[in-house]
Coordinates of C-alpha atoms and ligand atoms in Angstrom, one line a residue:
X1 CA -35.6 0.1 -0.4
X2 CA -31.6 -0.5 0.9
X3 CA -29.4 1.3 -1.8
X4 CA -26.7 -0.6 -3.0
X5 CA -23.7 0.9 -3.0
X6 CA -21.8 0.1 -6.5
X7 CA -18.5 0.7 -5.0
X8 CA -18.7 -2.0 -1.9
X9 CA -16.8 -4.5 -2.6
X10 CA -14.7 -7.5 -0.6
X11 CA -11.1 -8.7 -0.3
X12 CA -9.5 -11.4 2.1
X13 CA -11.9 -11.5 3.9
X14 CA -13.0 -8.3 4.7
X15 CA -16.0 -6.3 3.5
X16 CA -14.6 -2.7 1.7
X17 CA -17.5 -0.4 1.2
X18 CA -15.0 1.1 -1.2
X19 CA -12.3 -0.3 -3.6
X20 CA -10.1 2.9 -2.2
X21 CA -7.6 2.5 0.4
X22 CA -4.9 4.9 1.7
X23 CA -1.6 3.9 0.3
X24 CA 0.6 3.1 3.5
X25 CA 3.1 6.1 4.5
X26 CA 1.4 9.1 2.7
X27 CA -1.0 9.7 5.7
X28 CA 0.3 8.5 8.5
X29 CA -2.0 6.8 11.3
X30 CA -4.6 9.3 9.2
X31 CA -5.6 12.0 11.6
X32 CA -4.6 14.4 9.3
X33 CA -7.0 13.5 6.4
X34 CA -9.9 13.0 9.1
X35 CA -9.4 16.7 8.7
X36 CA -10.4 16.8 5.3
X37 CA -13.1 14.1 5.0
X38 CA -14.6 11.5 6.9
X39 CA -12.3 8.5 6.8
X40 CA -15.7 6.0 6.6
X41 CA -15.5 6.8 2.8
X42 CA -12.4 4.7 2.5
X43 CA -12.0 1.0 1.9
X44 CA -9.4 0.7 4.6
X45 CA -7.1 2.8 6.0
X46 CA -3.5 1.6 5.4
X47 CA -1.3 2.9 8.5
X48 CA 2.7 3.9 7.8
X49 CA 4.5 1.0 8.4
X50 CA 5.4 0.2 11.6
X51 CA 8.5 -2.1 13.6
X52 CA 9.2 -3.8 16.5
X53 CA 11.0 -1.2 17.9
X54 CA 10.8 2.7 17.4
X55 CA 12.7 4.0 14.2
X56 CA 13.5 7.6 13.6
X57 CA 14.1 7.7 10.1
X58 CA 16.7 8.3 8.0
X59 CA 19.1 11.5 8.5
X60 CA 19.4 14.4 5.9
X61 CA 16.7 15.1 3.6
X62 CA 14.3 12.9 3.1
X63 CA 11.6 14.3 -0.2
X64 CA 12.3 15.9 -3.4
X65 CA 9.7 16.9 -5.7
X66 CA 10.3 16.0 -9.4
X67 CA 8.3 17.2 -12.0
X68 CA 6.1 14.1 -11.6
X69 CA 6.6 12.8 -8.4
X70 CA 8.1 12.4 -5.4
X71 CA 11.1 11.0 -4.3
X72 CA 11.0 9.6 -0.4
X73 CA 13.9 8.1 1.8
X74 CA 12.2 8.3 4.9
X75 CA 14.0 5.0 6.3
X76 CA 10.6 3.8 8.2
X77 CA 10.1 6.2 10.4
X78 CA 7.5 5.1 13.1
X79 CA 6.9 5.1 17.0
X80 CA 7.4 1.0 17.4
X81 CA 4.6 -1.2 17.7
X82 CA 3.5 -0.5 21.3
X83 CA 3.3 2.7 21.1
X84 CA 1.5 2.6 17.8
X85 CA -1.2 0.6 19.9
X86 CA -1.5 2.5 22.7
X87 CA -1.3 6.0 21.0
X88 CA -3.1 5.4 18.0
X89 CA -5.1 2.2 17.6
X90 CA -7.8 4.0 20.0
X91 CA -8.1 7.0 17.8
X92 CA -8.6 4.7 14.2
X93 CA -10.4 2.2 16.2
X94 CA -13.3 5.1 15.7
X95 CA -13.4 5.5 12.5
X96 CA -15.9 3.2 10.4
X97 CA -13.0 1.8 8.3
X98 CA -11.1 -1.4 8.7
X99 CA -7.3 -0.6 9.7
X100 CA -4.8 -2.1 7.9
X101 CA -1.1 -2.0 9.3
X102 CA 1.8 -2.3 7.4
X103 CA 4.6 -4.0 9.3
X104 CA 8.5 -4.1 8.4
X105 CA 11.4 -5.7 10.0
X106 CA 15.4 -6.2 10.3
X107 CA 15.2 -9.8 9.9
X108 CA 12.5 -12.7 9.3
X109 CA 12.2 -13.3 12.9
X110 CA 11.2 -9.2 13.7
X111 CA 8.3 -9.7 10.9
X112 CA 6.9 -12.8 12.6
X113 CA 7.0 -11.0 16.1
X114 CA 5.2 -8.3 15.2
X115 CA 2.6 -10.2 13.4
X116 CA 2.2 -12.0 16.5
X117 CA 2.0 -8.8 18.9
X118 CA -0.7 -7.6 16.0
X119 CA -2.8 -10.5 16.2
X120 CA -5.2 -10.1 18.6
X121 CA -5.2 -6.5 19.3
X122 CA -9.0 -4.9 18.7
X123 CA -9.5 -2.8 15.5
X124 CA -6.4 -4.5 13.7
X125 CA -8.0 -6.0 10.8
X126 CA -5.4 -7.7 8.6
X127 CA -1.8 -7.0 8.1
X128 CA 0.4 -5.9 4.7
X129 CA 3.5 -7.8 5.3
X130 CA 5.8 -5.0 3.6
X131 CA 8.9 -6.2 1.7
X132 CA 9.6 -3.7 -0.8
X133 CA 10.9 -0.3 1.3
X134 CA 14.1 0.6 -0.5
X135 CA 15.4 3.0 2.0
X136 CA 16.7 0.7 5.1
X137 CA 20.0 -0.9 4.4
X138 CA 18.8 -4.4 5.9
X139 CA 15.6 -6.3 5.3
X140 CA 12.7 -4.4 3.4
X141 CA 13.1 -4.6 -0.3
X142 CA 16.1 -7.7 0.2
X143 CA 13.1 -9.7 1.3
X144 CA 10.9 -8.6 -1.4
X145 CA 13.6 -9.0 -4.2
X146 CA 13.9 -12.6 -3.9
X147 CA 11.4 -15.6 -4.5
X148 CA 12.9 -17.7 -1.7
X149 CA 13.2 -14.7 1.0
X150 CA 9.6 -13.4 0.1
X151 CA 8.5 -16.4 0.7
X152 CA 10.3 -17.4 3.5
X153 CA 8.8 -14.6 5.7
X154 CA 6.0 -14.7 4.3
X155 CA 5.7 -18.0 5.6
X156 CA 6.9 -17.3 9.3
X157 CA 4.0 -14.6 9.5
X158 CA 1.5 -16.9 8.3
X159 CA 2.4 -19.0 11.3
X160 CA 1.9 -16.2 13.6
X161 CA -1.0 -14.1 12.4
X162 CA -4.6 -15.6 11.8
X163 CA -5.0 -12.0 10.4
X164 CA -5.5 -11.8 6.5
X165 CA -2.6 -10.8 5.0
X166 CA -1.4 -9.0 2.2
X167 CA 2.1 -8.8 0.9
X168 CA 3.7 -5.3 -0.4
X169 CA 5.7 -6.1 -3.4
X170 CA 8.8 -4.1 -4.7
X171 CA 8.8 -3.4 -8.6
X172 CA 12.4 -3.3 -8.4
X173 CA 12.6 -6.7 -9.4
X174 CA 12.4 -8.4 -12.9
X175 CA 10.1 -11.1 -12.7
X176 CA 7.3 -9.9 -10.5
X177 CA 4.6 -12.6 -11.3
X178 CA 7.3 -15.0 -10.3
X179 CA 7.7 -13.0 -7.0
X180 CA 3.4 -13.1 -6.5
X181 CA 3.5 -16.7 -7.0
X182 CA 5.9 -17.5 -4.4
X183 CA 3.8 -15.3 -1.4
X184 CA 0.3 -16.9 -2.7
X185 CA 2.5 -20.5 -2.4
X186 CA 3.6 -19.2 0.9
X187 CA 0.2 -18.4 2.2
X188 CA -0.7 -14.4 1.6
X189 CA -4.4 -13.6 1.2
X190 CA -3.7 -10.5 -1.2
X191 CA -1.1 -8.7 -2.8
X192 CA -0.4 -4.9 -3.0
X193 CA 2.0 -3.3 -5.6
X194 CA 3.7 -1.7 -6.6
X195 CA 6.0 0.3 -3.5
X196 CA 8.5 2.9 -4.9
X197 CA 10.6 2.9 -7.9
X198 CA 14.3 3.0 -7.1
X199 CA 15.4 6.8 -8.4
X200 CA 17.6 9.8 -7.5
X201 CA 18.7 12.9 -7.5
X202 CA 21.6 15.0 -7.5
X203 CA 22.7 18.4 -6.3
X204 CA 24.4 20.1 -9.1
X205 CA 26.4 22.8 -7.0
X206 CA 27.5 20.1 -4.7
X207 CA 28.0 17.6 -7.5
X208 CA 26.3 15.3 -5.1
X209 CA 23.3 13.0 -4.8
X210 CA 21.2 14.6 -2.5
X211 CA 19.4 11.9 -0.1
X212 CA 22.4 10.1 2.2
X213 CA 21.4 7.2 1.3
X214 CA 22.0 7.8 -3.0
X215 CA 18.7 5.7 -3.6
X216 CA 15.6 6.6 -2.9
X217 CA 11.8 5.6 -3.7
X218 CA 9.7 7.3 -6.2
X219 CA 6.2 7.2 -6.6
X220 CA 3.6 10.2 -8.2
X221 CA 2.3 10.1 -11.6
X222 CA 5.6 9.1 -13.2
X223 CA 5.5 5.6 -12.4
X224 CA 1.8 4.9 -13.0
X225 CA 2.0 3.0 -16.5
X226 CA 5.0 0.7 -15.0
X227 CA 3.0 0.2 -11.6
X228 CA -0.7 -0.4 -14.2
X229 CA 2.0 -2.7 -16.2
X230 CA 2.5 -5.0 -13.4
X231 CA -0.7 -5.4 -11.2
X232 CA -2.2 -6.5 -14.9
X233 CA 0.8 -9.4 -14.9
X234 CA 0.1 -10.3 -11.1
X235 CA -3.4 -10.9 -11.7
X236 CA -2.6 -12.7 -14.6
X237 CA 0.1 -15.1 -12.3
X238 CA -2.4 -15.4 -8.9
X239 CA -6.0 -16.3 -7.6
X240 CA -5.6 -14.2 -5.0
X241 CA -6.7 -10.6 -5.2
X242 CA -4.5 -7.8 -6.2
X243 CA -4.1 -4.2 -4.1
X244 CA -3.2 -1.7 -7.0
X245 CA -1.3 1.7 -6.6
X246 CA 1.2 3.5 -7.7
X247 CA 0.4 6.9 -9.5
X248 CA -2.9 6.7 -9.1
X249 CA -4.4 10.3 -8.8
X250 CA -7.4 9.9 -11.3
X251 CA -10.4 8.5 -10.9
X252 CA -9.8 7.6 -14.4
X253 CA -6.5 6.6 -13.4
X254 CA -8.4 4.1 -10.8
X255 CA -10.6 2.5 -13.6
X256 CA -7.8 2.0 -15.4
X257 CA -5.9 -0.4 -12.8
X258 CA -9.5 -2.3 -11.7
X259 CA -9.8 -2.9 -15.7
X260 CA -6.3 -4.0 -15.3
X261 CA -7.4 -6.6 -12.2
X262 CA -7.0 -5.3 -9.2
X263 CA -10.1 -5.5 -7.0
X264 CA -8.6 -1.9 -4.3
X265 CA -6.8 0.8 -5.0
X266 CA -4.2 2.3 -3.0
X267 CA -4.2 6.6 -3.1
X268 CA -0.8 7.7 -2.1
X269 CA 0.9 10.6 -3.3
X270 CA -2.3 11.9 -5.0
X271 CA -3.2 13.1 -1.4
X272 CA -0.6 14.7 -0.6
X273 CA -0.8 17.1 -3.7
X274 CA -4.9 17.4 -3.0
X275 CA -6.2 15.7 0.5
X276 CA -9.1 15.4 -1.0
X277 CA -8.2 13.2 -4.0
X278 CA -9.8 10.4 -2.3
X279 CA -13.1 12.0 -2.3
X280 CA -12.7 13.5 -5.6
X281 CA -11.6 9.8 -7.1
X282 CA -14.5 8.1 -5.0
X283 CA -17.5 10.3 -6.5
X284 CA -15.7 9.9 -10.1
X285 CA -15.5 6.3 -9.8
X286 CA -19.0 6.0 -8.8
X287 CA -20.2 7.5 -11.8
X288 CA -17.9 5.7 -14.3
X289 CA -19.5 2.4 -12.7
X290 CA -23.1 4.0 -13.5
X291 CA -22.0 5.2 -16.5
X292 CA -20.9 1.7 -17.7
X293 CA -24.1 0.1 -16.3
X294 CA -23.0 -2.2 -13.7
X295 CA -24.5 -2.8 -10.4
X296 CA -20.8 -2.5 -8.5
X297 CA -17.5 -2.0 -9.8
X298 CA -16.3 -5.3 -9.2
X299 CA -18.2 -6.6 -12.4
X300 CA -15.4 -4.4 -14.4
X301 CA -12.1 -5.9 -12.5
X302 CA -10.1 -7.4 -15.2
X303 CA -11.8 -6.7 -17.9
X304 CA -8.4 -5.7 -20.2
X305 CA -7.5 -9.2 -20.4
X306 CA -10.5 -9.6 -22.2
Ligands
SIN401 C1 10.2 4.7 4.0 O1 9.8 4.8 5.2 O2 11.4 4.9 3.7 C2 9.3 4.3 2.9 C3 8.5 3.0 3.2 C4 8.4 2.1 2.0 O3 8.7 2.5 0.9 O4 8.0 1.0 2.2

């Protein structure tokens, strides 16, 4: 007899065998995890977000630990789309998990030509359209800030890709359901959110902030309720199906944003803390579906709006 597997489920399009997905930037192109376990167990492997042309970051330091997460101002490091194809499309090509790439640009016109160079290459799957990094000083989170620029470039990719795709909102904003509405109007397949939470820090014996840039993103345990807080108001605004992260390091904490509506879960910082959270969340996940008698874990998304 087949065994069903109470964790597959599907989203744009594509068929997840889990509702777990890496959260895109905390693992790279994921070669390092495939140290730790074996990357088929995922839903899809979220790659660090990549640009037209090479980036290498922002100057000075770029993490600080706070006593529940992380604050990043990595400024989209990456090797530039070609390179990313060449040097490490073959490697996740191999592994029995669709590849999802997060792509960022300067202007409207850099997101539509990278979705364009993404379409067709072998292995890509579908595309998060990312408009919510805080830490470049032009387009990322400007684009994702705004109804009329999230859509905009939303739009423009839509003409360019036939890929699903799925837009990476910002929770630096103050209406997000109004933001969701506007990429569903504009054409997106799915949503993730939340990125970072603006925050900072500051170097006492200096009397200064400590990243160059003041600003940077936080994610870690601190900002799960306000990240749990918004994916249950997206899927309250949109039909189409929510990407949740943001804190998550629990499988409990897991249950708690599929309850809230969304169908995956990005893992982020969780992994960088333990790189096998994914596995640990994945087997406690599993169990909470058996435990609450339902053939697959989709049969519990939403269920807090009940
Ligand atoms: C970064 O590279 O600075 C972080 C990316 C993001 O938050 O989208």
């Amino acid at each position: 007899m087949e065994k069903i597997n109470p964790l597959a489920t599907s989203l744009a399009g594509l068929s997840l065998s889990s509702p777990l997905v890496t959260a895109s930037g905390t693992c790279g192109y994921a070669r390092e995890l495939s140290q730790f376990f074996d990357l088929g167990m995922l839903g899809a492997i979220v790659v660090k977000g990549i640009t037209l042309a090479p980036r290498t970051g922002n100057p000075g330091t770029r993490l600080i630990e706070t006593p529940a997460g992380l604050i990043n101002s990595i400024g989209l490091e990456n090797p530039g789309v070609e390179k990313f194809i060449s040097g490490e499309m073959p490697f996740l090509r191999q592994q029995h998990a669709p590849v999802i790439v997060n792509i960022s640009g300067n202007t409207e016109e850099e997101y539509a030509a990278l979705a364009a160079r993404l379409d067709k290459v072998a292995g890509v799957s579908a595309l998060e359209v990312n408009i919510s990094c805080p830490n470049v000083k032009t387009g990322g989170m400007a684009f994702g800030a705004c109804t009329i620029a999230a859509s905009r470039v939303t739009t423009l990719v839509r003409q360019h890709s036939q890929l699903p795709l799925i837009v990476k909102l910002s929770p630096n904003v103050t209406d997000i359901a109004a933001i969701a509405r506007a990429v569903e109007d504009a054409g997106a397949d799915a949503i993730s959110l939340i990125n970072t939470l603006l925050g900072m820090a500051i170097d006492i014996e200096t009397r200064r902030p400590i990243l160059r840039g003041t600003f940077g993103g936080l994610s870690g345990p601190a900002i799960k309720p306000v990240a749990l807080r918004m994916v249950y108001q997206v899927f309250r605004a949109v039909k189409i199906p929510v990407i949740g992260m943001g804190g998550i390091s629990t499988w409990q904490d897991a249950a708690e944003f599929i309850l809230a509506g969304a169908t995956a879960v990005g893992i982020g910082t969780a992994s960088m803390v333990n790189p096998l959270a994914i596995p640990t969340i994945h087997q406690g996940l599993q169990a909470y579906a058996t435990r609450q008698g339902v053939r697959n874990i989709a049969e519990l998304r939403g269920m807090a709006h009940q």
